[in-house]
PDB file of C-alpha atoms in Angstrom:
ATOM      1  CA  MET A   1     -91.793 -72.995  12.277  1.00 46.00           C
ATOM      2  CA  ASN A   2     -90.539 -69.610  10.995  1.00 52.00           C
ATOM      3  CA  ILE A   3     -89.554 -68.706   7.442  1.00 47.00           C
ATOM      4  CA  LEU A   4     -85.809 -69.267   8.047  1.00 48.00           C
ATOM      5  CA  GLN A   5     -86.476 -72.826   9.226  1.00 54.00           C
ATOM      6  CA  ARG A   6     -88.752 -73.533   6.255  1.00 54.00           C
ATOM      7  CA  LEU A   7     -86.109 -72.268   3.836  1.00 49.00           C
ATOM      8  CA  LYS A   8     -83.334 -74.093   5.752  1.00 54.00           C
ATOM      9  CA  ILE A   9     -81.415 -70.803   6.081  1.00 58.00           C
ATOM     10  CA  ASP A  10     -78.922 -70.639   8.931  1.00 61.00           C
ATOM     11  CA  PRO A  11     -79.581 -67.422  10.934  1.00 71.00           C
ATOM     12  CA  PHE A  12     -75.838 -67.257  11.601  1.00 67.00           C
ATOM     13  CA  LEU A  13     -75.259 -66.803   7.877  1.00 67.00           C
ATOM     14  CA  LEU A  14     -77.503 -63.731   7.939  1.00 76.00           C
ATOM     15  CA  THR A  15     -75.441 -62.412  10.850  1.00 80.00           C
ATOM     16  CA  LEU A  16     -72.270 -62.995   8.821  1.00 76.00           C
ATOM     17  CA  ILE A  17     -73.774 -61.053   5.924  1.00 79.00           C
ATOM     18  CA  CYS A  18     -74.590 -58.187   8.292  1.00 85.00           C
ATOM     19  CA  VAL A  19     -70.993 -58.197   9.545  1.00 83.00           C
ATOM     20  CA  VAL A  20     -69.692 -58.085   5.953  1.00 81.00           C
ATOM     21  CA  ILE A  21     -72.016 -55.143   5.213  1.00 86.00           C
ATOM     22  CA  THR A  22     -70.841 -53.378   8.378  1.00 88.00           C
ATOM     23  CA  ALA A  23     -67.202 -53.929   7.415  1.00 83.00           C
ATOM     24  CA  SER A  24     -67.973 -52.566   3.937  1.00 83.00           C
ATOM     25  CA  ILE A  25     -69.502 -49.379   5.351  1.00 87.00           C
ATOM     26  CA  LEU A  26     -67.399 -48.964   8.501  1.00 86.00           C
ATOM     27  CA  PRO A  27     -64.096 -50.841   8.087  1.00 85.00           C
ATOM     28  CA  CYS A  28     -61.799 -50.763  11.104  1.00 84.00           C
ATOM     29  CA  LYS A  29     -58.602 -48.783  10.615  1.00 81.00           C
ATOM     30  CA  GLY A  30     -55.536 -47.638  12.545  1.00 80.00           C
ATOM     31  CA  GLN A  31     -55.583 -48.227  16.306  1.00 83.00           C
ATOM     32  CA  THR A  32     -59.108 -49.632  16.120  1.00 83.00           C
ATOM     33  CA  LYS A  33     -57.878 -52.298  13.697  1.00 80.00           C
ATOM     34  CA  ILE A  34     -54.970 -53.198  16.009  1.00 84.00           C
ATOM     35  CA  PHE A  35     -57.405 -53.527  18.938  1.00 87.00           C
ATOM     36  CA  PHE A  36     -59.729 -55.784  16.944  1.00 83.00           C
ATOM     37  CA  GLU A  37     -56.796 -57.917  15.733  1.00 79.00           C
ATOM     38  CA  HIS A  38     -55.677 -58.546  19.337  1.00 83.00           C
ATOM     39  CA  LEU A  39     -59.258 -59.222  20.397  1.00 83.00           C
ATOM     40  CA  THR A  40     -59.645 -61.648  17.485  1.00 77.00           C
ATOM     41  CA  THR A  41     -56.470 -63.548  18.452  1.00 79.00           C
ATOM     42  CA  PHE A  42     -57.824 -63.950  21.991  1.00 82.00           C
ATOM     43  CA  ALA A  43     -61.270 -65.012  20.740  1.00 78.00           C
ATOM     44  CA  ILE A  44     -59.786 -67.653  18.413  1.00 74.00           C
ATOM     45  CA  GLY A  45     -57.718 -69.076  21.272  1.00 78.00           C
ATOM     46  CA  LEU A  46     -60.840 -69.206  23.447  1.00 79.00           C
ATOM     47  CA  LEU A  47     -62.778 -70.919  20.635  1.00 73.00           C
ATOM     48  CA  PHE A  48     -60.272 -73.777  20.380  1.00 75.00           C
ATOM     49  CA  PHE A  49     -59.922 -73.975  24.168  1.00 81.00           C
ATOM     50  CA  MET A  50     -63.660 -74.660  24.354  1.00 77.00           C
ATOM     51  CA  HIS A  51     -63.465 -77.182  21.496  1.00 70.00           C
ATOM     52  CA  GLY A  52     -60.830 -79.082  23.470  1.00 74.00           C
ATOM     53  CA  ALA A  53     -62.825 -78.915  26.700  1.00 79.00           C
ATOM     54  CA  LYS A  54     -65.995 -80.228  25.013  1.00 72.00           C
ATOM     55  CA  LEU A  55     -64.205 -83.225  23.444  1.00 67.00           C
ATOM     56  CA  SER A  56     -64.805 -86.352  25.524  1.00 68.00           C
ATOM     57  CA  PHE A  57     -61.973 -88.898  25.698  1.00 68.00           C
ATOM     58  CA  GLN A  58     -64.576 -91.658  25.996  1.00 67.00           C
ATOM     59  CA  SER A  59     -66.138 -90.665  22.667  1.00 60.00           C
ATOM     60  CA  ILE A  60     -62.718 -90.960  21.029  1.00 61.00           C
ATOM     61  CA  ILE A  61     -62.225 -94.489  22.403  1.00 66.00           C
ATOM     62  CA  ILE A  62     -65.722 -95.591  21.361  1.00 61.00           C
ATOM     63  CA  GLY A  63     -65.432 -94.283  17.843  1.00 58.00           C
ATOM     64  CA  ILE A  64     -61.785 -95.037  17.048  1.00 64.00           C
ATOM     65  CA  LYS A  65     -62.399 -98.789  16.748  1.00 71.00           C
ATOM     66  CA  ASN A  66     -64.124 -98.302  13.400  1.00 78.00           C
ATOM     67  CA  TRP A  67     -60.859 -97.475  11.606  1.00 82.00           C
ATOM     68  CA  ARG A  68     -62.106 -98.376   8.088  1.00 88.00           C
ATOM     69  CA  LEU A  69     -64.881 -95.809   8.376  1.00 92.00           C
ATOM     70  CA  HIS A  70     -62.498 -93.102   9.596  1.00 91.00           C
ATOM     71  CA  LEU A  71     -59.959 -93.894   6.894  1.00 93.00           C
ATOM     72  CA  LEU A  72     -62.592 -93.420   4.172  1.00 95.00           C
ATOM     73  CA  ILE A  73     -63.794 -90.139   5.704  1.00 94.00           C
ATOM     74  CA  PHE A  74     -60.254 -88.745   6.066  1.00 94.00           C
ATOM     75  CA  ALA A  75     -59.413 -89.815   2.501  1.00 95.00           C
ATOM     76  CA  THR A  76     -62.455 -87.896   1.268  1.00 96.00           C
ATOM     77  CA  THR A  77     -61.676 -84.845   3.408  1.00 95.00           C
ATOM     78  CA  PHE A  78     -57.947 -84.532   2.748  1.00 95.00           C
ATOM     79  CA  VAL A  79     -57.451 -86.322  -0.612  1.00 95.00           C
ATOM     80  CA  VAL A  80     -60.638 -86.351  -2.721  1.00 96.00           C
ATOM     81  CA  PHE A  81     -61.723 -82.822  -1.837  1.00 96.00           C
ATOM     82  CA  PRO A  82     -58.274 -81.276  -2.576  1.00 96.00           C
ATOM     83  CA  ILE A  83     -58.083 -83.125  -5.914  1.00 96.00           C
ATOM     84  CA  LEU A  84     -61.501 -81.751  -6.881  1.00 96.00           C
ATOM     85  CA  GLY A  85     -60.381 -78.289  -5.792  1.00 95.00           C
ATOM     86  CA  VAL A  86     -57.263 -78.387  -7.969  1.00 93.00           C
ATOM     87  CA  MET A  87     -59.322 -79.671 -10.913  1.00 94.00           C
ATOM     88  CA  MET A  88     -61.348 -76.449 -10.761  1.00 95.00           C
ATOM     89  CA  GLN A  89     -58.342 -74.712 -12.329  1.00 92.00           C
ATOM     90  CA  PHE A  90     -59.928 -75.297 -15.745  1.00 93.00           C
ATOM     91  CA  LEU A  91     -62.713 -72.883 -14.735  1.00 93.00           C
ATOM     92  CA  VAL A  92     -60.181 -70.007 -14.628  1.00 90.00           C
ATOM     93  CA  PRO A  93     -60.643 -67.374 -15.999  1.00 88.00           C
ATOM     94  CA  THR A  94     -63.886 -68.150 -17.903  1.00 89.00           C
ATOM     95  CA  PHE A  95     -66.070 -68.847 -14.854  1.00 91.00           C
ATOM     96  CA  LEU A  96     -63.894 -68.103 -11.801  1.00 91.00           C
ATOM     97  CA  SER A  97     -61.177 -65.549 -11.180  1.00 88.00           C
ATOM     98  CA  GLN A  98     -57.825 -66.836  -9.958  1.00 87.00           C
ATOM     99  CA  GLU A  99     -58.611 -65.439  -6.486  1.00 86.00           C
ATOM    100  CA  PHE A 100     -61.916 -67.273  -6.184  1.00 90.00           C
ATOM    101  CA  TYR A 101     -60.347 -70.461  -7.538  1.00 92.00           C
ATOM    102  CA  LEU A 102     -57.775 -70.270  -4.729  1.00 90.00           C
ATOM    103  CA  GLY A 103     -60.635 -69.684  -2.302  1.00 92.00           C
ATOM    104  CA  PHE A 104     -62.169 -72.975  -3.475  1.00 95.00           C
ATOM    105  CA  VAL A 105     -58.821 -74.746  -3.099  1.00 94.00           C
ATOM    106  CA  TYR A 106     -58.562 -73.436   0.468  1.00 94.00           C
ATOM    107  CA  LEU A 107     -62.121 -74.613   1.133  1.00 94.00           C
ATOM    108  CA  CYS A 108     -61.212 -78.081  -0.153  1.00 96.00           C
ATOM    109  CA  VAL A 109     -58.177 -78.546   2.141  1.00 94.00           C
ATOM    110  CA  LEU A 110     -60.065 -77.725   5.350  1.00 94.00           C
ATOM    111  CA  PRO A 111     -61.079 -80.294   7.976  1.00 92.00           C
ATOM    112  CA  ALA A 112     -64.673 -81.414   8.446  1.00 89.00           C
ATOM    113  CA  THR A 113     -67.094 -79.464  10.573  1.00 82.00           C
ATOM    114  CA  VAL A 114     -67.982 -80.910  13.974  1.00 73.00           C
ATOM    115  CA  GLN A 115     -71.391 -79.702  15.149  1.00 72.00           C
ATOM    116  CA  SER A 116     -73.416 -80.008  11.936  1.00 77.00           C
ATOM    117  CA  ALA A 117     -71.831 -83.344  10.919  1.00 83.00           C
ATOM    118  CA  ILE A 118     -72.803 -84.853  14.269  1.00 79.00           C
ATOM    119  CA  ALA A 119     -76.226 -83.193  14.249  1.00 78.00           C
ATOM    120  CA  PHE A 120     -77.133 -84.451  10.760  1.00 84.00           C
ATOM    121  CA  THR A 121     -75.822 -87.944  11.572  1.00 87.00           C
ATOM    122  CA  SER A 122     -78.053 -87.986  14.648  1.00 82.00           C
ATOM    123  CA  ILE A 123     -81.125 -86.742  12.723  1.00 82.00           C
ATOM    124  CA  ALA A 124     -80.555 -89.384  10.027  1.00 87.00           C
ATOM    125  CA  ARG A 125     -80.131 -92.120  12.684  1.00 86.00           C
ATOM    126  CA  GLY A 126     -76.526 -92.890  11.802  1.00 87.00           C
ATOM    127  CA  ASN A 127     -73.515 -93.963  13.875  1.00 86.00           C
ATOM    128  CA  VAL A 128     -73.269 -90.935  16.169  1.00 80.00           C
ATOM    129  CA  ALA A 129     -70.320 -92.220  18.253  1.00 77.00           C
ATOM    130  CA  ALA A 130     -68.234 -92.684  15.099  1.00 83.00           C
ATOM    131  CA  ALA A 131     -69.315 -89.255  13.851  1.00 84.00           C
ATOM    132  CA  ILE A 132     -68.141 -87.598  17.071  1.00 77.00           C
ATOM    133  CA  CYS A 133     -64.783 -89.338  16.816  1.00 80.00           C
ATOM    134  CA  SER A 134     -64.301 -88.679  13.116  1.00 84.00           C
ATOM    135  CA  ALA A 135     -65.333 -85.011  13.129  1.00 80.00           C
ATOM    136  CA  SER A 136     -63.218 -84.239  16.201  1.00 77.00           C
ATOM    137  CA  ALA A 137     -60.186 -86.068  14.808  1.00 80.00           C
ATOM    138  CA  SER A 138     -60.605 -84.248  11.494  1.00 84.00           C
ATOM    139  CA  THR A 139     -60.333 -80.894  13.282  1.00 80.00           C
ATOM    140  CA  LEU A 140     -57.149 -82.043  15.013  1.00 78.00           C
ATOM    141  CA  LEU A 141     -55.584 -83.404  11.807  1.00 84.00           C
ATOM    142  CA  GLY A 142     -56.526 -80.248   9.959  1.00 84.00           C
ATOM    143  CA  VAL A 143     -54.270 -78.186  12.202  1.00 79.00           C
ATOM    144  CA  PHE A 144     -51.291 -79.999  10.637  1.00 81.00           C
ATOM    145  CA  ILE A 145     -52.573 -81.045   7.205  1.00 88.00           C
ATOM    146  CA  THR A 146     -54.332 -77.858   6.060  1.00 87.00           C
ATOM    147  CA  PRO A 147     -51.276 -75.528   6.101  1.00 83.00           C
ATOM    148  CA  ILE A 148     -49.175 -78.208   4.373  1.00 84.00           C
ATOM    149  CA  LEU A 149     -51.782 -78.628   1.610  1.00 88.00           C
ATOM    150  CA  VAL A 150     -52.066 -74.848   1.287  1.00 86.00           C
ATOM    151  CA  GLY A 151     -48.318 -74.624   0.735  1.00 80.00           C
ATOM    152  CA  LEU A 152     -48.331 -77.489  -1.781  1.00 82.00           C
ATOM    153  CA  LEU A 153     -51.435 -76.645  -3.809  1.00 85.00           C
ATOM    154  CA  MET A 154     -51.832 -72.882  -3.743  1.00 79.00           C
ATOM    155  CA  ASN A 155     -49.086 -71.735  -6.070  1.00 64.00           C
ATOM    156  CA  THR A 156     -49.270 -67.938  -5.793  1.00 54.00           C
ATOM    157  CA  GLN A 157     -46.613 -65.407  -4.878  1.00 47.00           C
ATOM    158  CA  THR A 158     -48.268 -64.648  -1.545  1.00 50.00           C
ATOM    159  CA  VAL A 159     -48.798 -68.272  -0.545  1.00 55.00           C
ATOM    160  CA  ALA A 160     -45.727 -69.792  -2.212  1.00 48.00           C
ATOM    161  CA  SER A 161     -43.520 -67.538  -0.088  1.00 51.00           C
ATOM    162  CA  MET A 162     -45.246 -68.847   3.034  1.00 54.00           C
ATOM    163  CA  ASN A 163     -42.970 -70.847   5.317  1.00 56.00           C
ATOM    164  CA  ILE A 164     -44.966 -74.006   6.022  1.00 59.00           C
ATOM    165  CA  PHE A 165     -43.052 -74.643   9.247  1.00 64.00           C
ATOM    166  CA  ASP A 166     -43.831 -71.113  10.469  1.00 67.00           C
ATOM    167  CA  ALA A 167     -47.494 -71.538   9.538  1.00 65.00           C
ATOM    168  CA  ILE A 168     -47.750 -74.833  11.435  1.00 67.00           C
ATOM    169  CA  THR A 169     -45.886 -73.344  14.416  1.00 72.00           C
ATOM    170  CA  SER A 170     -48.245 -70.367  14.463  1.00 71.00           C
ATOM    171  CA  ILE A 171     -51.293 -72.651  14.292  1.00 70.00           C
ATOM    172  CA  MET A 172     -49.857 -74.856  17.030  1.00 72.00           C
ATOM    173  CA  LEU A 173     -49.462 -71.870  19.347  1.00 75.00           C
ATOM    174  CA  LYS A 174     -52.711 -70.099  18.513  1.00 74.00           C
ATOM    175  CA  LEU A 175     -55.029 -73.078  17.959  1.00 72.00           C
ATOM    176  CA  MET A 176     -53.577 -76.400  19.049  1.00 73.00           C
ATOM    177  CA  LEU A 177     -52.133 -75.270  22.394  1.00 81.00           C
ATOM    178  CA  PRO A 178     -55.459 -73.785  23.578  1.00 83.00           C
ATOM    179  CA  PHE A 179     -57.190 -76.968  22.318  1.00 78.00           C
ATOM    180  CA  ILE A 180     -54.873 -79.227  24.376  1.00 81.00           C
ATOM    181  CA  ILE A 181     -55.128 -77.018  27.469  1.00 87.00           C
ATOM    182  CA  GLY A 182     -58.904 -77.044  27.117  1.00 84.00           C
ATOM    183  CA  HIS A 183     -59.016 -80.841  26.847  1.00 79.00           C
ATOM    184  CA  LEU A 184     -56.729 -81.270  29.869  1.00 84.00           C
ATOM    185  CA  SER A 185     -58.965 -78.876  31.810  1.00 87.00           C
ATOM    186  CA  ARG A 186     -62.137 -80.752  30.850  1.00 84.00           C
ATOM    187  CA  ARG A 187     -62.533 -82.633  34.145  1.00 83.00           C
ATOM    188  CA  PHE A 188     -62.450 -79.359  36.090  1.00 84.00           C
ATOM    189  CA  ILE A 189     -64.749 -77.231  33.922  1.00 84.00           C
ATOM    190  CA  ILE A 190     -67.082 -79.689  32.157  1.00 81.00           C
ATOM    191  CA  LYS A 191     -69.971 -79.042  34.579  1.00 82.00           C
ATOM    192  CA  TRP A 192     -69.601 -75.315  34.046  1.00 83.00           C
ATOM    193  CA  ILE A 193     -69.506 -75.828  30.254  1.00 78.00           C
ATOM    194  CA  GLU A 194     -72.669 -77.956  30.305  1.00 77.00           C
ATOM    195  CA  LYS A 195     -74.433 -75.399  32.513  1.00 78.00           C
ATOM    196  CA  TYR A 196     -73.585 -72.470  30.253  1.00 74.00           C
ATOM    197  CA  LYS A 197     -73.390 -74.261  26.886  1.00 72.00           C
ATOM    198  CA  ASN A 198     -75.801 -71.811  25.220  1.00 73.00           C
ATOM    199  CA  ILE A 199     -73.633 -68.848  26.193  1.00 71.00           C
ATOM    200  CA  ILE A 200     -70.473 -70.705  25.131  1.00 69.00           C
ATOM    201  CA  SER A 201     -71.930 -71.517  21.697  1.00 67.00           C
ATOM    202  CA  LYS A 202     -72.596 -67.796  21.221  1.00 69.00           C
ATOM    203  CA  THR A 203     -68.984 -67.071  22.236  1.00 69.00           C
ATOM    204  CA  ASP A 204     -67.814 -69.530  19.556  1.00 66.00           C
ATOM    205  CA  ARG A 205     -69.769 -67.702  16.895  1.00 70.00           C
ATOM    206  CA  LEU A 206     -68.675 -64.290  18.168  1.00 77.00           C
ATOM    207  CA  SER A 207     -65.036 -65.231  17.542  1.00 75.00           C
ATOM    208  CA  ILE A 208     -65.867 -66.103  13.916  1.00 72.00           C
ATOM    209  CA  LEU A 209     -67.732 -62.820  13.477  1.00 78.00           C
ATOM    210  CA  LEU A 210     -64.714 -60.896  14.781  1.00 81.00           C
ATOM    211  CA  VAL A 211     -62.383 -62.620  12.305  1.00 76.00           C
ATOM    212  CA  VAL A 212     -64.778 -61.930   9.425  1.00 78.00           C
ATOM    213  CA  TYR A 213     -65.130 -58.264  10.405  1.00 83.00           C
ATOM    214  CA  VAL A 214     -61.371 -57.681  10.574  1.00 80.00           C
ATOM    215  CA  ALA A 215     -60.738 -59.650   7.362  1.00 75.00           C
ATOM    216  CA  PHE A 216     -63.412 -57.889   5.338  1.00 77.00           C
ATOM    217  CA  SER A 217     -62.408 -54.493   6.718  1.00 81.00           C
ATOM    218  CA  ASP A 218     -58.955 -55.030   5.298  1.00 76.00           C
ATOM    219  CA  ALA A 219     -60.404 -56.491   2.104  1.00 73.00           C
ATOM    220  CA  VAL A 220     -62.680 -53.466   1.602  1.00 78.00           C
ATOM    221  CA  ILE A 221     -59.721 -51.125   2.041  1.00 79.00           C
ATOM    222  CA  ASN A 222     -57.904 -53.194  -0.610  1.00 70.00           C
ATOM    223  CA  GLY A 223     -60.880 -52.973  -3.014  1.00 71.00           C
ATOM    224  CA  ILE A 224     -62.562 -56.386  -2.714  1.00 70.00           C
ATOM    225  CA  TRP A 225     -65.929 -55.191  -4.059  1.00 71.00           C
ATOM    226  CA  ALA A 226     -64.289 -53.992  -7.252  1.00 70.00           C
ATOM    227  CA  GLN A 227     -63.352 -57.647  -7.830  1.00 71.00           C
ATOM    228  CA  VAL A 228     -66.722 -59.217  -6.955  1.00 77.00           C
ATOM    229  CA  SER A 229     -69.662 -58.970  -9.347  1.00 80.00           C
ATOM    230  CA  LEU A 230     -73.139 -60.492  -9.146  1.00 84.00           C
ATOM    231  CA  LEU A 231     -72.093 -62.998 -11.829  1.00 89.00           C
ATOM    232  CA  SER A 232     -69.066 -63.984  -9.713  1.00 88.00           C
ATOM    233  CA  LEU A 233     -71.315 -64.675  -6.716  1.00 89.00           C
ATOM    234  CA  LEU A 234     -73.714 -66.734  -8.846  1.00 92.00           C
ATOM    235  CA  ASN A 235     -70.785 -68.749 -10.213  1.00 94.00           C
ATOM    236  CA  ILE A 236     -69.518 -69.420  -6.681  1.00 93.00           C
ATOM    237  CA  ILE A 237     -72.982 -70.607  -5.634  1.00 93.00           C
ATOM    238  CA  PHE A 238     -73.353 -72.849  -8.691  1.00 96.00           C
ATOM    239  CA  PHE A 239     -69.915 -74.487  -8.398  1.00 96.00           C
ATOM    240  CA  SER A 240     -70.340 -74.909  -4.638  1.00 95.00           C
ATOM    241  CA  ILE A 241     -73.493 -76.931  -5.325  1.00 95.00           C
ATOM    242  CA  VAL A 242     -71.726 -78.989  -8.009  1.00 96.00           C
ATOM    243  CA  LEU A 243     -68.753 -79.653  -5.700  1.00 97.00           C
ATOM    244  CA  LEU A 244     -70.957 -80.744  -2.814  1.00 96.00           C
ATOM    245  CA  VAL A 245     -73.147 -83.003  -4.958  1.00 96.00           C
ATOM    246  CA  ILE A 246     -70.061 -84.741  -6.413  1.00 97.00           C
ATOM    247  CA  VAL A 247     -68.674 -85.398  -2.917  1.00 97.00           C
ATOM    248  CA  LEU A 248     -72.064 -86.621  -1.641  1.00 96.00           C
ATOM    249  CA  LEU A 249     -72.226 -89.106  -4.518  1.00 96.00           C
ATOM    250  CA  ILE A 250     -68.636 -90.251  -3.931  1.00 97.00           C
ATOM    251  CA  THR A 251     -69.170 -90.799  -0.190  1.00 96.00           C
ATOM    252  CA  THR A 252     -72.514 -92.552  -0.662  1.00 95.00           C
ATOM    253  CA  TYR A 253     -71.385 -95.032  -3.296  1.00 96.00           C
ATOM    254  CA  SER A 254     -67.953 -95.596  -1.726  1.00 96.00           C
ATOM    255  CA  ALA A 255     -69.649 -96.566   1.542  1.00 95.00           C
ATOM    256  CA  ARG A 256     -71.877 -99.033  -0.322  1.00 94.00           C
ATOM    257  CA  LEU A 257     -68.997-100.379  -2.412  1.00 96.00           C
ATOM    258  CA  PHE A 258     -66.978-101.205   0.713  1.00 94.00           C
ATOM    259  CA  GLY A 259     -69.941-102.880   2.405  1.00 92.00           C
ATOM    260  CA  PHE A 260     -70.620-100.465   5.274  1.00 93.00           C
ATOM    261  CA  SER A 261     -73.907-100.626   7.155  1.00 91.00           C
ATOM    262  CA  LYS A 262     -76.542 -97.963   6.510  1.00 92.00           C
ATOM    263  CA  GLU A 263     -75.699 -96.305   9.854  1.00 91.00           C
ATOM    264  CA  ASP A 264     -72.009 -96.117   8.926  1.00 93.00           C
ATOM    265  CA  GLU A 265     -72.896 -94.909   5.424  1.00 94.00           C
ATOM    266  CA  ILE A 266     -74.773 -91.988   6.976  1.00 93.00           C
ATOM    267  CA  THR A 267     -71.743 -91.089   9.099  1.00 93.00           C
ATOM    268  CA  ILE A 268     -69.445 -91.268   6.064  1.00 94.00           C
ATOM    269  CA  VAL A 269     -71.778 -89.086   3.989  1.00 94.00           C
ATOM    270  CA  PHE A 270     -72.214 -86.336   6.580  1.00 93.00           C
ATOM    271  CA  CYS A 271     -68.674 -86.305   7.979  1.00 92.00           C
ATOM    272  CA  GLY A 272     -66.973 -86.708   4.599  1.00 93.00           C
ATOM    273  CA  SER A 273     -68.910 -83.978   2.794  1.00 92.00           C
ATOM    274  CA  LYS A 274     -68.563 -81.182   5.362  1.00 91.00           C
ATOM    275  CA  LYS A 275     -66.065 -78.331   5.483  1.00 92.00           C
ATOM    276  CA  SER A 276     -65.639 -76.363   8.678  1.00 85.00           C
ATOM    277  CA  LEU A 277     -66.432 -72.660   8.817  1.00 82.00           C
ATOM    278  CA  ALA A 278     -65.573 -72.674  12.537  1.00 77.00           C
ATOM    279  CA  SER A 279     -62.041 -73.939  11.853  1.00 81.00           C
ATOM    280  CA  GLY A 280     -61.598 -72.490   8.363  1.00 85.00           C
ATOM    281  CA  ILE A 281     -62.003 -68.812   9.200  1.00 81.00           C
ATOM    282  CA  PRO A 282     -59.661 -68.783  12.241  1.00 80.00           C
ATOM    283  CA  MET A 283     -57.072 -70.858  10.348  1.00 83.00           C
ATOM    284  CA  ALA A 284     -57.260 -68.465   7.393  1.00 84.00           C
ATOM    285  CA  GLY A 285     -56.539 -65.645   9.829  1.00 77.00           C
ATOM    286  CA  VAL A 286     -53.362 -67.438  10.887  1.00 77.00           C
ATOM    287  CA  ILE A 287     -52.221 -68.630   7.428  1.00 79.00           C
ATOM    288  CA  PHE A 288     -53.044 -65.688   5.145  1.00 80.00           C
ATOM    289  CA  PRO A 289     -52.413 -61.940   5.362  1.00 76.00           C
ATOM    290  CA  MET A 290     -55.577 -59.941   6.035  1.00 71.00           C
ATOM    291  CA  SER A 291     -55.236 -58.238   2.628  1.00 71.00           C
ATOM    292  CA  ILE A 292     -56.297 -61.438   0.788  1.00 77.00           C
ATOM    293  CA  MET A 293     -58.298 -63.204   3.485  1.00 77.00           C
ATOM    294  CA  GLY A 294     -61.671 -61.695   2.498  1.00 79.00           C
ATOM    295  CA  ILE A 295     -61.429 -63.230  -0.986  1.00 81.00           C
ATOM    296  CA  MET A 296     -60.136 -66.535   0.424  1.00 84.00           C
ATOM    297  CA  ILE A 297     -63.076 -67.134   2.769  1.00 86.00           C
ATOM    298  CA  LEU A 298     -65.939 -65.975   0.514  1.00 88.00           C
ATOM    299  CA  PRO A 299     -66.383 -69.403  -1.215  1.00 92.00           C
ATOM    300  CA  LEU A 300     -66.222 -71.063   2.232  1.00 90.00           C
ATOM    301  CA  MET A 301     -68.996 -68.835   3.620  1.00 85.00           C
ATOM    302  CA  ILE A 302     -71.241 -69.626   0.637  1.00 87.00           C
ATOM    303  CA  PHE A 303     -70.416 -73.366   0.621  1.00 91.00           C
ATOM    304  CA  HIS A 304     -71.194 -73.526   4.354  1.00 85.00           C
ATOM    305  CA  GLN A 305     -74.797 -72.435   3.839  1.00 80.00           C
ATOM    306  CA  ILE A 306     -75.282 -74.712   0.833  1.00 87.00           C
ATOM    307  CA  GLN A 307     -74.007 -77.761   2.736  1.00 88.00           C
ATOM    308  CA  LEU A 308     -76.435 -77.020   5.577  1.00 81.00           C
ATOM    309  CA  MET A 309     -79.418 -76.758   3.220  1.00 81.00           C
ATOM    310  CA  LEU A 310     -78.659 -79.839   1.102  1.00 86.00           C
ATOM    311  CA  CYS A 311     -77.637 -82.011   4.044  1.00 86.00           C
ATOM    312  CA  ALA A 312     -80.737 -81.032   6.042  1.00 81.00           C
ATOM    313  CA  PHE A 313     -82.842 -82.327   3.149  1.00 83.00           C
ATOM    314  CA  LEU A 314     -80.706 -85.480   2.868  1.00 88.00           C
ATOM    315  CA  ALA A 315     -80.830 -86.165   6.631  1.00 86.00           C
ATOM    316  CA  ALA A 316     -84.626 -85.950   6.574  1.00 82.00           C
ATOM    317  CA  ARG A 317     -84.745 -88.523   3.747  1.00 86.00           C
ATOM    318  CA  TYR A 318     -82.434 -90.916   5.631  1.00 88.00           C
ATOM    319  CA  ALA A 319     -84.545 -90.496   8.803  1.00 84.00           C
ATOM    320  CA  LYS A 320     -87.711 -91.713   6.999  1.00 81.00           C
ATOM    321  CA  ARG A 321     -86.164 -95.069   6.084  1.00 78.00           C
ATOM    322  CA  LYS A 322     -87.486 -98.283   7.654  1.00 70.00           C
ATOM    323  CA  MET A 323     -85.278 -99.831  10.327  1.00 61.00           C
TER     324      MET A 323
END
């Protein structure tokens, strides 16, 4: 076991940091920026095409029967989280700038992550079929719900002027359409996907890296590092931990209050507490102008690593329980 595994640090996060550093030193400009923007649009479409192709219809049918579990998870993802995000307004400007506060609000309106929620549920010996269904459905719902919540909750000049219908239409064309085409193509390409799944997973991450590079290039040109201090980063880390712990407590005790089994409780905890970096960064690229996107996704990038570290510890504790 290497040092990254012992510290529960996601190597992908280190790659993201390297991309941010590269964008800070060598931001893309002019024709190079236009090329990268077109490449990013293609990569995002490919990412959601593959998400659609990997989603099994059988897993949806198996998991959808447990509607009470899914209802609690979706309520946490799209109601409880956004309420907590809005409540962070009282931290402005003493602990968080208005920009970072809005970044937290954006984080809170995102759908759940798919891969890590399912992986942690499996490690903790939870209801994996329900986790697959819930996490996949959350991604689909997020395509519609996230831009609506952004328009309703993020009251700034840049976002308030956003046409919600245009944002949803753009997401439908750039994200949902490739997702549907990918799912309809599943029967023809699933063997190829399974054969080359390692390469495909790297392609998924490459698309996120492209979005981050373009976003932070624009942010650097617009002076992002003049707005971010070491104290700001420490505050983001601290309040990300507080936010995640509150949601973990809410999901755990809500599951017990409503009489769910331990396996279902595990699914609720890991699916209800996650926020998707894989969906959040591409969606931010569609919803927000590049000039503010770097600030918007910084809390998400930090929260993503924290949720992996805390949930890895929690999954290990669940896994040690007696059956």
